[in-house]
PDB file of C-alpha atoms in Angstrom:
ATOM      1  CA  UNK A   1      59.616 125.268  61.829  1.00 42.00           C
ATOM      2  CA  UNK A   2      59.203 124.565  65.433  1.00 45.00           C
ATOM      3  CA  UNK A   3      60.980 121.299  66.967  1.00 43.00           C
ATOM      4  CA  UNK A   4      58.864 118.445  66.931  1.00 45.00           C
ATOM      5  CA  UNK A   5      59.986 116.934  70.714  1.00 44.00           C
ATOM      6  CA  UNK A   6      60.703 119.788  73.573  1.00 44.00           C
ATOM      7  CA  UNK A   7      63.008 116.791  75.301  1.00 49.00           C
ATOM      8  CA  UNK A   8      62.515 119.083  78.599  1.00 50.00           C
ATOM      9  CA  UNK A   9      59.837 122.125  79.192  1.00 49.00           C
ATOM     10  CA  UNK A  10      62.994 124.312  81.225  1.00 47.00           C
ATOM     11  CA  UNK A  11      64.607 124.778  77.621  1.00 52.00           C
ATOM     12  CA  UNK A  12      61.644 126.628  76.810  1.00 54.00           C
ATOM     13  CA  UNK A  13      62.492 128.841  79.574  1.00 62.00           C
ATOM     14  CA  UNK A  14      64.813 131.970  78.561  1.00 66.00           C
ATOM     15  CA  UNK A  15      65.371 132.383  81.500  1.00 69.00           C
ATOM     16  CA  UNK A  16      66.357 129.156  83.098  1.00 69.00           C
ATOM     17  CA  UNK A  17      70.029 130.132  82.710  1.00 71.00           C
ATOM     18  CA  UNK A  18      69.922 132.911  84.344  1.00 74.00           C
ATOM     19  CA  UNK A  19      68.194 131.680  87.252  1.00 74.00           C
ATOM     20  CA  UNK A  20      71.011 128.832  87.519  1.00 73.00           C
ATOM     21  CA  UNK A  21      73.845 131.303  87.545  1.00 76.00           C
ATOM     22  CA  UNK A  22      71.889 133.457  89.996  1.00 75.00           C
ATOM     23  CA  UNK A  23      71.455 130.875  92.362  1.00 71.00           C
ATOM     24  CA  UNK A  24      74.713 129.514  91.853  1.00 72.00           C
ATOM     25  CA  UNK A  25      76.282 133.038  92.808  1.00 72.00           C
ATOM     26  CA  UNK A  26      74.375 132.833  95.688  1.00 67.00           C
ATOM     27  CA  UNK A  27      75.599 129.597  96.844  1.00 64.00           C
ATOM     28  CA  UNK A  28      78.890 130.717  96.485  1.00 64.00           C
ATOM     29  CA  UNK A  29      78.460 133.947  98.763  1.00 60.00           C
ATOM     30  CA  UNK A  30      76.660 131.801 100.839  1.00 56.00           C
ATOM     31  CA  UNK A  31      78.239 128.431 101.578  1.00 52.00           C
ATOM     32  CA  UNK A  32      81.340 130.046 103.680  1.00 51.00           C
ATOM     33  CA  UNK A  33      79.514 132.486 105.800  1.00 49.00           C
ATOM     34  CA  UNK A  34      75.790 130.830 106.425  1.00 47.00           C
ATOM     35  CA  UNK A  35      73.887 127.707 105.761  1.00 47.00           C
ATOM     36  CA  UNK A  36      70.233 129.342 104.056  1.00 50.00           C
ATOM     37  CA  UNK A  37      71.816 127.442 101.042  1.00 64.00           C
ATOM     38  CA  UNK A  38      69.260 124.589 100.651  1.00 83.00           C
ATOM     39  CA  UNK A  39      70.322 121.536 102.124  1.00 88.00           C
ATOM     40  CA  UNK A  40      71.401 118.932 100.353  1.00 92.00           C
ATOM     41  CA  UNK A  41      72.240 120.840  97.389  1.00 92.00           C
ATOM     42  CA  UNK A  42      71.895 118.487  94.321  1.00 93.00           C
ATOM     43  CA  UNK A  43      72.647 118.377  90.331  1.00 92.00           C
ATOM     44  CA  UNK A  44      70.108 117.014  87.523  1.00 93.00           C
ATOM     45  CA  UNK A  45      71.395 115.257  84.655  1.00 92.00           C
ATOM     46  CA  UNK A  46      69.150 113.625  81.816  1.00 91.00           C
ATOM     47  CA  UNK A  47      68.802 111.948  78.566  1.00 90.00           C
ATOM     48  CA  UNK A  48      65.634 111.600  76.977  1.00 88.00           C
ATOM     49  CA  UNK A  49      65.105 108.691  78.302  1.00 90.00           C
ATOM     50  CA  UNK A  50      66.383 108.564  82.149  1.00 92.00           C
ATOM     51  CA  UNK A  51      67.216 111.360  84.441  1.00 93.00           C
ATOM     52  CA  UNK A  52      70.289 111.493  87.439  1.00 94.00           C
ATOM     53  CA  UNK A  53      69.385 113.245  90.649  1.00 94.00           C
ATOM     54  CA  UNK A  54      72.697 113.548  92.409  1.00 93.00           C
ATOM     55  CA  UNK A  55      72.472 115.092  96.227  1.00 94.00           C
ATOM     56  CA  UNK A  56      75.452 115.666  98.383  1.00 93.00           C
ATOM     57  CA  UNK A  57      74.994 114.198 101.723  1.00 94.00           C
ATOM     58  CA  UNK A  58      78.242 112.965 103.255  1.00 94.00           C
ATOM     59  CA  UNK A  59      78.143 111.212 106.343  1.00 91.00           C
ATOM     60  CA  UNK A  60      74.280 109.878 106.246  1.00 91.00           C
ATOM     61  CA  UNK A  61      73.179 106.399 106.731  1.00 85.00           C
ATOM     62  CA  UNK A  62      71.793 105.135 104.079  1.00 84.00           C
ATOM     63  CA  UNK A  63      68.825 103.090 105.598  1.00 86.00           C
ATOM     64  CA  UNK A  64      67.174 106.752 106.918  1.00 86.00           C
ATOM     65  CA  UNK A  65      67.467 107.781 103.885  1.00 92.00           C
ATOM     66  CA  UNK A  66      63.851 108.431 102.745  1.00 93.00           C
ATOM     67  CA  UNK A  67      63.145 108.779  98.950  1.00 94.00           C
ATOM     68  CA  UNK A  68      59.444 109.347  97.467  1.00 94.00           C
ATOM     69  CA  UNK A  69      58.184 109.735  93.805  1.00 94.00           C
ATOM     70  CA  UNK A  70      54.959 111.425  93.450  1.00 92.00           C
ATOM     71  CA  UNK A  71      54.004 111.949  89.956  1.00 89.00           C
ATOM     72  CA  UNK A  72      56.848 114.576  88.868  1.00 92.00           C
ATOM     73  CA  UNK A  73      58.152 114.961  92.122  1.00 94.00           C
ATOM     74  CA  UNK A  74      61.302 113.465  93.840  1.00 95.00           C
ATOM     75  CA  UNK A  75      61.132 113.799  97.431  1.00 95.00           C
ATOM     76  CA  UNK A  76      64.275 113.426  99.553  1.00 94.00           C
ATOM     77  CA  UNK A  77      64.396 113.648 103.602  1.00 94.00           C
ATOM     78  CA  UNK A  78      66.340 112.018 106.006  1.00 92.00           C
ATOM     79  CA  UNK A  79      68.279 113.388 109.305  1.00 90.00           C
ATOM     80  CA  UNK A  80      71.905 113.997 109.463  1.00 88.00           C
ATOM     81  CA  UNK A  81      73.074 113.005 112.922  1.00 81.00           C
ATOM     82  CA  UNK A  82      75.945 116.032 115.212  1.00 75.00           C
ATOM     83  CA  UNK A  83      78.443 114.541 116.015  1.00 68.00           C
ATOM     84  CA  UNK A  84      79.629 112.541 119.286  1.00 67.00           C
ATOM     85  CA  UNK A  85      76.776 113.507 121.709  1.00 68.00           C
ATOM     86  CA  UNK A  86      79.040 113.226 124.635  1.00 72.00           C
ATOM     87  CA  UNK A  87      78.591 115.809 127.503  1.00 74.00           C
ATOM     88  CA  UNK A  88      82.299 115.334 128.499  1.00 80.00           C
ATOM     89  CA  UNK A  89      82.959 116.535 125.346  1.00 85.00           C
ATOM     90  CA  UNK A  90      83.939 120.063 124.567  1.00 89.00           C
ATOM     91  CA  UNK A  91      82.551 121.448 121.040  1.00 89.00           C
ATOM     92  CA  UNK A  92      85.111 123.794 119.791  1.00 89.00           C
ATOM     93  CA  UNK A  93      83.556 124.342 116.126  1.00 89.00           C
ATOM     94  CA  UNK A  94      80.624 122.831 114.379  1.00 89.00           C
ATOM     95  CA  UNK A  95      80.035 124.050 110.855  1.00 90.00           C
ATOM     96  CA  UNK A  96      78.101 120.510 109.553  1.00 91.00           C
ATOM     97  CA  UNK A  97      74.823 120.552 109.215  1.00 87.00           C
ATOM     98  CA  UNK A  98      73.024 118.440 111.502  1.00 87.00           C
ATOM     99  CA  UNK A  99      68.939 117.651 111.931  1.00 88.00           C
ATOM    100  CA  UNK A 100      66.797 116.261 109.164  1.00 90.00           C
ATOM    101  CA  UNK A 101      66.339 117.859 106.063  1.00 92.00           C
ATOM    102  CA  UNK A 102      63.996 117.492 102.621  1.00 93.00           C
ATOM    103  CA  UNK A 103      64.285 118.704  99.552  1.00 94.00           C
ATOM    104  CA  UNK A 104      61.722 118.455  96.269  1.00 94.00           C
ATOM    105  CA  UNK A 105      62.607 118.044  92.637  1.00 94.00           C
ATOM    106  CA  UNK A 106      61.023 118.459  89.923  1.00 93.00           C
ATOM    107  CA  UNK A 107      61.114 116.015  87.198  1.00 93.00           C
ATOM    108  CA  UNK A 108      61.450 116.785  83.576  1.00 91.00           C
ATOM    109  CA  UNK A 109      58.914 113.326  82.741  1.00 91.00           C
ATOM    110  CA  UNK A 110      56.645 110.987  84.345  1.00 93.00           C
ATOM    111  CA  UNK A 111      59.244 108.054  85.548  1.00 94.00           C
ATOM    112  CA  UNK A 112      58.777 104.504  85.972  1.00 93.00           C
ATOM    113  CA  UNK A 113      58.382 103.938  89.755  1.00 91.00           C
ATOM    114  CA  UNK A 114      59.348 100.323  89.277  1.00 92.00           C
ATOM    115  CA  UNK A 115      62.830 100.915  87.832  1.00 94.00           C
ATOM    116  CA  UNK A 116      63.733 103.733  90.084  1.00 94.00           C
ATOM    117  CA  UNK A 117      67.537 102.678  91.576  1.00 94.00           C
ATOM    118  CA  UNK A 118      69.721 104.597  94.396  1.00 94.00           C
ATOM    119  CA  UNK A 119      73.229 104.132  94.949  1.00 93.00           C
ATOM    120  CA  UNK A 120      75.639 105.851  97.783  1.00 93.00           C
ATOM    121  CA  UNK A 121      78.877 106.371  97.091  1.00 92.00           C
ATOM    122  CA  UNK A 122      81.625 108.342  99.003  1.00 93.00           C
ATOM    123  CA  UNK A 123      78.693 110.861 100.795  1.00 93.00           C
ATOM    124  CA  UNK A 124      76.676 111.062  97.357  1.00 94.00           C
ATOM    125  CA  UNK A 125      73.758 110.233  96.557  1.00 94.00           C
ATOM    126  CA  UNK A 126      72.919 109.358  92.908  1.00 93.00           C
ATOM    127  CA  UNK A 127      68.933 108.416  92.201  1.00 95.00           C
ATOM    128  CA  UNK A 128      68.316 106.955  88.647  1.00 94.00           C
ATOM    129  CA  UNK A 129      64.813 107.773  87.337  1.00 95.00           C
ATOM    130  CA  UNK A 130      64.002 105.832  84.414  1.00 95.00           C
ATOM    131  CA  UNK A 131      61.575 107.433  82.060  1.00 93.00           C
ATOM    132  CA  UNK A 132      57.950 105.988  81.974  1.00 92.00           C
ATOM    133  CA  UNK A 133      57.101 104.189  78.516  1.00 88.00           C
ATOM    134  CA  UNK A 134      54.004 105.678  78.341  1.00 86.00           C
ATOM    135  CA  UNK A 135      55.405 109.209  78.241  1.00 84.00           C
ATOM    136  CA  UNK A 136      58.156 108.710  75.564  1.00 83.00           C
ATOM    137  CA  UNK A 137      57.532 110.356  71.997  1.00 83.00           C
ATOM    138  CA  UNK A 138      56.388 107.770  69.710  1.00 84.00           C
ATOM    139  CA  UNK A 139      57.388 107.563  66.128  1.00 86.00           C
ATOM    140  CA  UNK A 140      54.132 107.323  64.191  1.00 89.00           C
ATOM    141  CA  UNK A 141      54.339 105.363  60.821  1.00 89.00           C
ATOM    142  CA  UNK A 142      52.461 106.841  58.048  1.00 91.00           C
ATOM    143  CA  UNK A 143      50.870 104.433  55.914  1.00 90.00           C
ATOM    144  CA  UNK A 144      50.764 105.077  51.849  1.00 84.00           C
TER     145      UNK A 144
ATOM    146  CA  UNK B   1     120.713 130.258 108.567  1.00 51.00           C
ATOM    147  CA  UNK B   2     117.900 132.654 110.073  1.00 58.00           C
ATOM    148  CA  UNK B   3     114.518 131.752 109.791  1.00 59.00           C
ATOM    149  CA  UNK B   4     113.628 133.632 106.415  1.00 62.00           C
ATOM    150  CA  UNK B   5     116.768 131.953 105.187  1.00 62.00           C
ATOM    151  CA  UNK B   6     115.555 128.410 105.700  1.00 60.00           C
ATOM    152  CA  UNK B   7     111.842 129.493 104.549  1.00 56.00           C
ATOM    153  CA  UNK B   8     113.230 130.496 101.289  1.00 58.00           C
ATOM    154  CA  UNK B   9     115.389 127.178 100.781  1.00 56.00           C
ATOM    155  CA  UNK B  10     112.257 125.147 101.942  1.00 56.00           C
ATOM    156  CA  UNK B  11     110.686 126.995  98.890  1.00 55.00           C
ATOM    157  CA  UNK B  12     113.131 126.836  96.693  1.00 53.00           C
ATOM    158  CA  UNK B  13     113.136 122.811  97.449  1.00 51.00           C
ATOM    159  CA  UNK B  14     109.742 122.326  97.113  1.00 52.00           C
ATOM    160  CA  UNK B  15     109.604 124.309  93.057  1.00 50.00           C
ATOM    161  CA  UNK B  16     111.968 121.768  92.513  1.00 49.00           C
ATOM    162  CA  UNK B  17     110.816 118.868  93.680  1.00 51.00           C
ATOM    163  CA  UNK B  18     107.120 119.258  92.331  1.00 52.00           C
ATOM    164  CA  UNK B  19     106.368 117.764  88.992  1.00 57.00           C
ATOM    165  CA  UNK B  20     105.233 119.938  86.368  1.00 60.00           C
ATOM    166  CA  UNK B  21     101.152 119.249  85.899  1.00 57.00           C
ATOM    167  CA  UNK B  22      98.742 120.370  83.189  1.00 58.00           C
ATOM    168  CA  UNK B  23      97.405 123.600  84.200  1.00 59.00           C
ATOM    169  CA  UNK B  24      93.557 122.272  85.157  1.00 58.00           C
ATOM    170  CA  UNK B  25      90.430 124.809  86.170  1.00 61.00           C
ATOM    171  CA  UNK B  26      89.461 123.513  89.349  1.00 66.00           C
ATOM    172  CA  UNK B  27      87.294 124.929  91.795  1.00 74.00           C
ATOM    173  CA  UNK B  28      88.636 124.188  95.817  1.00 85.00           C
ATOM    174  CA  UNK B  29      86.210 123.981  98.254  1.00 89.00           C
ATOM    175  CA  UNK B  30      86.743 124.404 102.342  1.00 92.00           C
ATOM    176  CA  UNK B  31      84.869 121.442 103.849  1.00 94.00           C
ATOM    177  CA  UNK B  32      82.475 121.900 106.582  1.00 93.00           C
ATOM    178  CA  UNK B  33      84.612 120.617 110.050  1.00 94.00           C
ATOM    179  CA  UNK B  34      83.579 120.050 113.071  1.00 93.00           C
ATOM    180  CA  UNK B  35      86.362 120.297 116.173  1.00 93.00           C
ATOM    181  CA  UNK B  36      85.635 118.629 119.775  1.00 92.00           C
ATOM    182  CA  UNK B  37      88.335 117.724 122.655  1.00 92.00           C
ATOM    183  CA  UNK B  38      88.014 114.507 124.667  1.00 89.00           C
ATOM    184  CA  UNK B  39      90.250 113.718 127.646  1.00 87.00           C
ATOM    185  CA  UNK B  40      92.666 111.880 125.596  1.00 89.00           C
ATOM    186  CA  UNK B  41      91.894 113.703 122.097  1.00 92.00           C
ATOM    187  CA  UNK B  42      91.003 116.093 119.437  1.00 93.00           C
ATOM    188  CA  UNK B  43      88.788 114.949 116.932  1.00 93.00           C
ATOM    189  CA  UNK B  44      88.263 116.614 113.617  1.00 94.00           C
ATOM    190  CA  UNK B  45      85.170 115.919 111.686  1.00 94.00           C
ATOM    191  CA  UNK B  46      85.377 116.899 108.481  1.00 95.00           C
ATOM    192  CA  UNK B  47      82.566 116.569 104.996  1.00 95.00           C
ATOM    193  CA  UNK B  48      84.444 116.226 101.855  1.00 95.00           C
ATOM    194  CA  UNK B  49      81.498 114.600  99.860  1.00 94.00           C
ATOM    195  CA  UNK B  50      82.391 112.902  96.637  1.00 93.00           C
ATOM    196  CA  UNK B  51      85.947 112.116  97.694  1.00 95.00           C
ATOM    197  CA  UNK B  52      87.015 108.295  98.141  1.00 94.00           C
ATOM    198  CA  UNK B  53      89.275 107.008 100.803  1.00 93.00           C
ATOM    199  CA  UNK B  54      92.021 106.396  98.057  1.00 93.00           C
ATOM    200  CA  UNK B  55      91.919 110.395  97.458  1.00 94.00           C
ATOM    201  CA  UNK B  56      92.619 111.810 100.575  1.00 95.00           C
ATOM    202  CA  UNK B  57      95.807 113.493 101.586  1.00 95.00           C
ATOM    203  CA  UNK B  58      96.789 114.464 105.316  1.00 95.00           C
ATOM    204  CA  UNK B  59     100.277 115.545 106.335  1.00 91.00           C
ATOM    205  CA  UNK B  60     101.659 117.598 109.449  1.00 93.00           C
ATOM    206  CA  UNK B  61     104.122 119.689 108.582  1.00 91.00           C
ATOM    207  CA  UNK B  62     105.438 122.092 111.281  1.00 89.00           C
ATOM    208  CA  UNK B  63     102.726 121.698 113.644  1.00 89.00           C
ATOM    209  CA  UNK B  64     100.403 122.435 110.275  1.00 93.00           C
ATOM    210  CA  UNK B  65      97.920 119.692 109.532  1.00 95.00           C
ATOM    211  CA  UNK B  66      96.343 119.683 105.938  1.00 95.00           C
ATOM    212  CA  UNK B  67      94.167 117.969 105.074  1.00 95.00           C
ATOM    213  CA  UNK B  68      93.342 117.719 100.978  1.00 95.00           C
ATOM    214  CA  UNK B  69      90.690 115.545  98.791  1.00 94.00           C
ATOM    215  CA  UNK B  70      89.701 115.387  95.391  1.00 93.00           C
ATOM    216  CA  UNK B  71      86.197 114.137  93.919  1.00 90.00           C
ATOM    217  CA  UNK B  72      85.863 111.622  91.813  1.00 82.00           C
ATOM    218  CA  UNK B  73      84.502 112.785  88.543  1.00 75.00           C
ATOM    219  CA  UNK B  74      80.989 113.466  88.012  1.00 66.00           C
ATOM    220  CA  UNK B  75      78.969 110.720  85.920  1.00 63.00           C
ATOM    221  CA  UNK B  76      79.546 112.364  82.159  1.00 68.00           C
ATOM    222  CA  UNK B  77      76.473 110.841  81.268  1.00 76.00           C
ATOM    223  CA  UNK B  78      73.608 112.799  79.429  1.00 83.00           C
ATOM    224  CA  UNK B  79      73.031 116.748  79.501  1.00 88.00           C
ATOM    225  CA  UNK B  80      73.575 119.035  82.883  1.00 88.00           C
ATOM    226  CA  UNK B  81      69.786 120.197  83.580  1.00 89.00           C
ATOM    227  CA  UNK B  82      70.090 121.680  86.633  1.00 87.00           C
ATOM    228  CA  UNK B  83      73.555 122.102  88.990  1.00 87.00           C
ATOM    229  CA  UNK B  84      74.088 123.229  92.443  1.00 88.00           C
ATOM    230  CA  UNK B  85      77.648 121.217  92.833  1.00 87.00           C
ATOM    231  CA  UNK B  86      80.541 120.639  90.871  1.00 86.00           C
ATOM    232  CA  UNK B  87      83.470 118.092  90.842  1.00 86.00           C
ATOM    233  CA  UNK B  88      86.782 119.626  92.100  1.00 88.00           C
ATOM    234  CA  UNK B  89      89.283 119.786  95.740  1.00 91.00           C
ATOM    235  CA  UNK B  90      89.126 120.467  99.234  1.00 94.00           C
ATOM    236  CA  UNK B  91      91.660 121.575 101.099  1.00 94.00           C
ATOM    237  CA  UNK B  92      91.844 122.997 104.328  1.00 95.00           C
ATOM    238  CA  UNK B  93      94.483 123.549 106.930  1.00 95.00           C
ATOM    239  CA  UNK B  94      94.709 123.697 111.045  1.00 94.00           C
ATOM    240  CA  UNK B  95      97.350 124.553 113.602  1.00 93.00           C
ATOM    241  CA  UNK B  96      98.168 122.389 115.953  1.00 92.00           C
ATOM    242  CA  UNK B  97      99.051 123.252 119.628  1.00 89.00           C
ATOM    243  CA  UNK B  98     102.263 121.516 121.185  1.00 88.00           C
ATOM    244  CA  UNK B  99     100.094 119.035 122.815  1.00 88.00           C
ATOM    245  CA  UNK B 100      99.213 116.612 120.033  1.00 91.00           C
ATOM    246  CA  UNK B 101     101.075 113.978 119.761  1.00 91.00           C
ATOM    247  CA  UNK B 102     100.819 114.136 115.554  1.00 87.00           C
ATOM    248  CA  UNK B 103     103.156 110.498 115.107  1.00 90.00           C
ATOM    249  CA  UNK B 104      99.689 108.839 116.688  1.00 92.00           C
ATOM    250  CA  UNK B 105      97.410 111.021 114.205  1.00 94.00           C
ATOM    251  CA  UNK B 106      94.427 108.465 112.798  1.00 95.00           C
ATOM    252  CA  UNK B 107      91.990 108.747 110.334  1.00 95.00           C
ATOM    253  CA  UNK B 108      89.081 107.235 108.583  1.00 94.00           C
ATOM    254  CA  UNK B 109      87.058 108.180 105.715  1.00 94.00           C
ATOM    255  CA  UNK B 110      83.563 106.949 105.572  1.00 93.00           C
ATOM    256  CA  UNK B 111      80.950 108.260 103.509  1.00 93.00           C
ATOM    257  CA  UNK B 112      82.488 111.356 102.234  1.00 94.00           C
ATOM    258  CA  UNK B 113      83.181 112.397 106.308  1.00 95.00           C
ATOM    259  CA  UNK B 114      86.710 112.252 107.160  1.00 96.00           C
ATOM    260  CA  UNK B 115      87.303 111.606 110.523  1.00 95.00           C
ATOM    261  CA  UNK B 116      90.664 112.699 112.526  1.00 95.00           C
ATOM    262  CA  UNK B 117      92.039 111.607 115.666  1.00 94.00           C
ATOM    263  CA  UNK B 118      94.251 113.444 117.274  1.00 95.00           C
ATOM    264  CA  UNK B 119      95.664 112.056 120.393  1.00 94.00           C
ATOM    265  CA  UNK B 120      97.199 115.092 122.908  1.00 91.00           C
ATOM    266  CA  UNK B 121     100.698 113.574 124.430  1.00 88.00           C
ATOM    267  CA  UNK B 122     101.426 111.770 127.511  1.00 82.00           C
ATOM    268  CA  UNK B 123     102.465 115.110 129.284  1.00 80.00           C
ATOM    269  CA  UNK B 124      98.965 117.103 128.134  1.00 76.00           C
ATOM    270  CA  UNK B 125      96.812 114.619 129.383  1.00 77.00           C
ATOM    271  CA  UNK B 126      94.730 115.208 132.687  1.00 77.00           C
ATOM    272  CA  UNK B 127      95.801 113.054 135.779  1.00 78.00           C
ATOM    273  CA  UNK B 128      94.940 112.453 138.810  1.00 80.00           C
ATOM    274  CA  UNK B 129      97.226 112.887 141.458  1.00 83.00           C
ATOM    275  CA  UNK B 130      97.484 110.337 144.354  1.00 85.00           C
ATOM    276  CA  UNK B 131      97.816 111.573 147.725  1.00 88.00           C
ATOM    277  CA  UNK B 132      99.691 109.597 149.232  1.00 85.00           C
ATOM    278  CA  UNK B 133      98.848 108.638 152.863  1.00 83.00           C
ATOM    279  CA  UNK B 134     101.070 109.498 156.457  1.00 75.00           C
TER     280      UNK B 134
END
């Protein structure tokens, strides 16, 4: 018998895992020697009705922060400012990232735009995306 | 007492002294740092993202500064869809030259960056000579 609700399509995917721990390997090879890594990196967390984008950006202020929902598509950017930009100052090592950045995600559901709430906390970003009502699976009564 | 000597009763101290913890699986992570020199000071920018000002930890400890933080714990809430960080520590360590003064060390932790100050002493500072006149 197949499941009646797929809560998210990537469960479908057999190879979703895989493709995590691949690109989680990566990151660790990757976040000491270079910055490719996509900036900021971010984690996805969901119940079937909400979903938690969580994106590391210490050190950015808040109000350049610039968050967009397009249909199924969370849209982060902002710009992440060096540090003291005096000329009298001499740079010894600078490993932070620094110019503006955006990154896309992909939502398992249509949210509701309305409801959307951000909070920053200690560097991290956490973006609650409530799930639209028009999207959630309805429990259809069957009349005798 | 040689040098080894005192190394090994420093060590010896310390196994005693620590409190026996549950063995936890933590991942530590070396924060991103940034290092400049002003006139007066080094400063020491450093991201530890997730980390509150109540869990940092800096100490100098033979002209060793470490620096350590621990995230808060990730919201438990609902299933793990996609993940590119996890919760765990930072630590990271830096030598300092004879020039700092480390009893005027400050620091501030805003936003998950942790900011050091490291004022160089009296004697390391630049200054400008007077000449005097006749």
């Amino acid at each position: 018998m197949w499941p009646v609700i797929n809560r998210f399509e990537h469960q479908l995917d057999p190879f979703a895992e895989l493709n995590q721990l691949h690109r989680r390997m990566n990151r660790l090879f990757q976040s000491a020697m270079d910055h490719s890594a996509e900036f900021p990196p971010v984690n996805v967390r969901g119940t079937a009705d909400e979903v938690v984008v969580s994106a590391e950006l210490p050190g950015v202020d808040a109000d350049k922060l610039d968050l967009t929902v397009e249909g199924r598509v969370l849209t982060l950017a902002g710009e992440r400012s060096a540090g003291p930009q005096d000329e009298k100052w001499v740079v010894y090592r600078q490993e932070r990232l620094s110019g503006s950045f955006m990154r896309t995600v992909r939502l398992p559901f249509e949210v509701d735009n309305d409801r959307i709430a951000a909070r920053y906390e200690n560097g991290i970003l956490h973006v609650t995306l409530p799930r639209s009502e028009s999207t959630k699976p309805r429990r259809i009564q069957i009349s005798s | 007492m040689t040098t080894e000597q005192q190394v090994a009763k420093q060590e010896e101290n310390r196994s005693v002294e620590g409190e026996a913890k549950p063995i936890q699986r933590q991942d530590v992570y070396l924060p991103a740092t940034d290092i400049y020199e002003r006139d007066d000071a080094i400063v020491l920018v450093a991201d530890m993202p997730g980390v509150s000002e109540q869990d940092v930890d800096i100490h100098v400890e033979n002209h060793v500064l470490t620096i350590k933080g621990t995230t808060a714990r990730l919201d438990q809430a609902g299933d793990v869809l996609y993940s590119e960080f996890l919760p765990g520590r930072y630590e990271r360590s830096f030598t300092l030259s004879n020039d700092i003064d480390s009893e005027g060390i400050k620091a501030r932790m805003k936003n998950g960056v942790l900011t050091l100050e490291l004022p160089k002493s009296a004697k390391a500072r630049p200054r400008k000579i007077e000449v005097a006149a006749g």
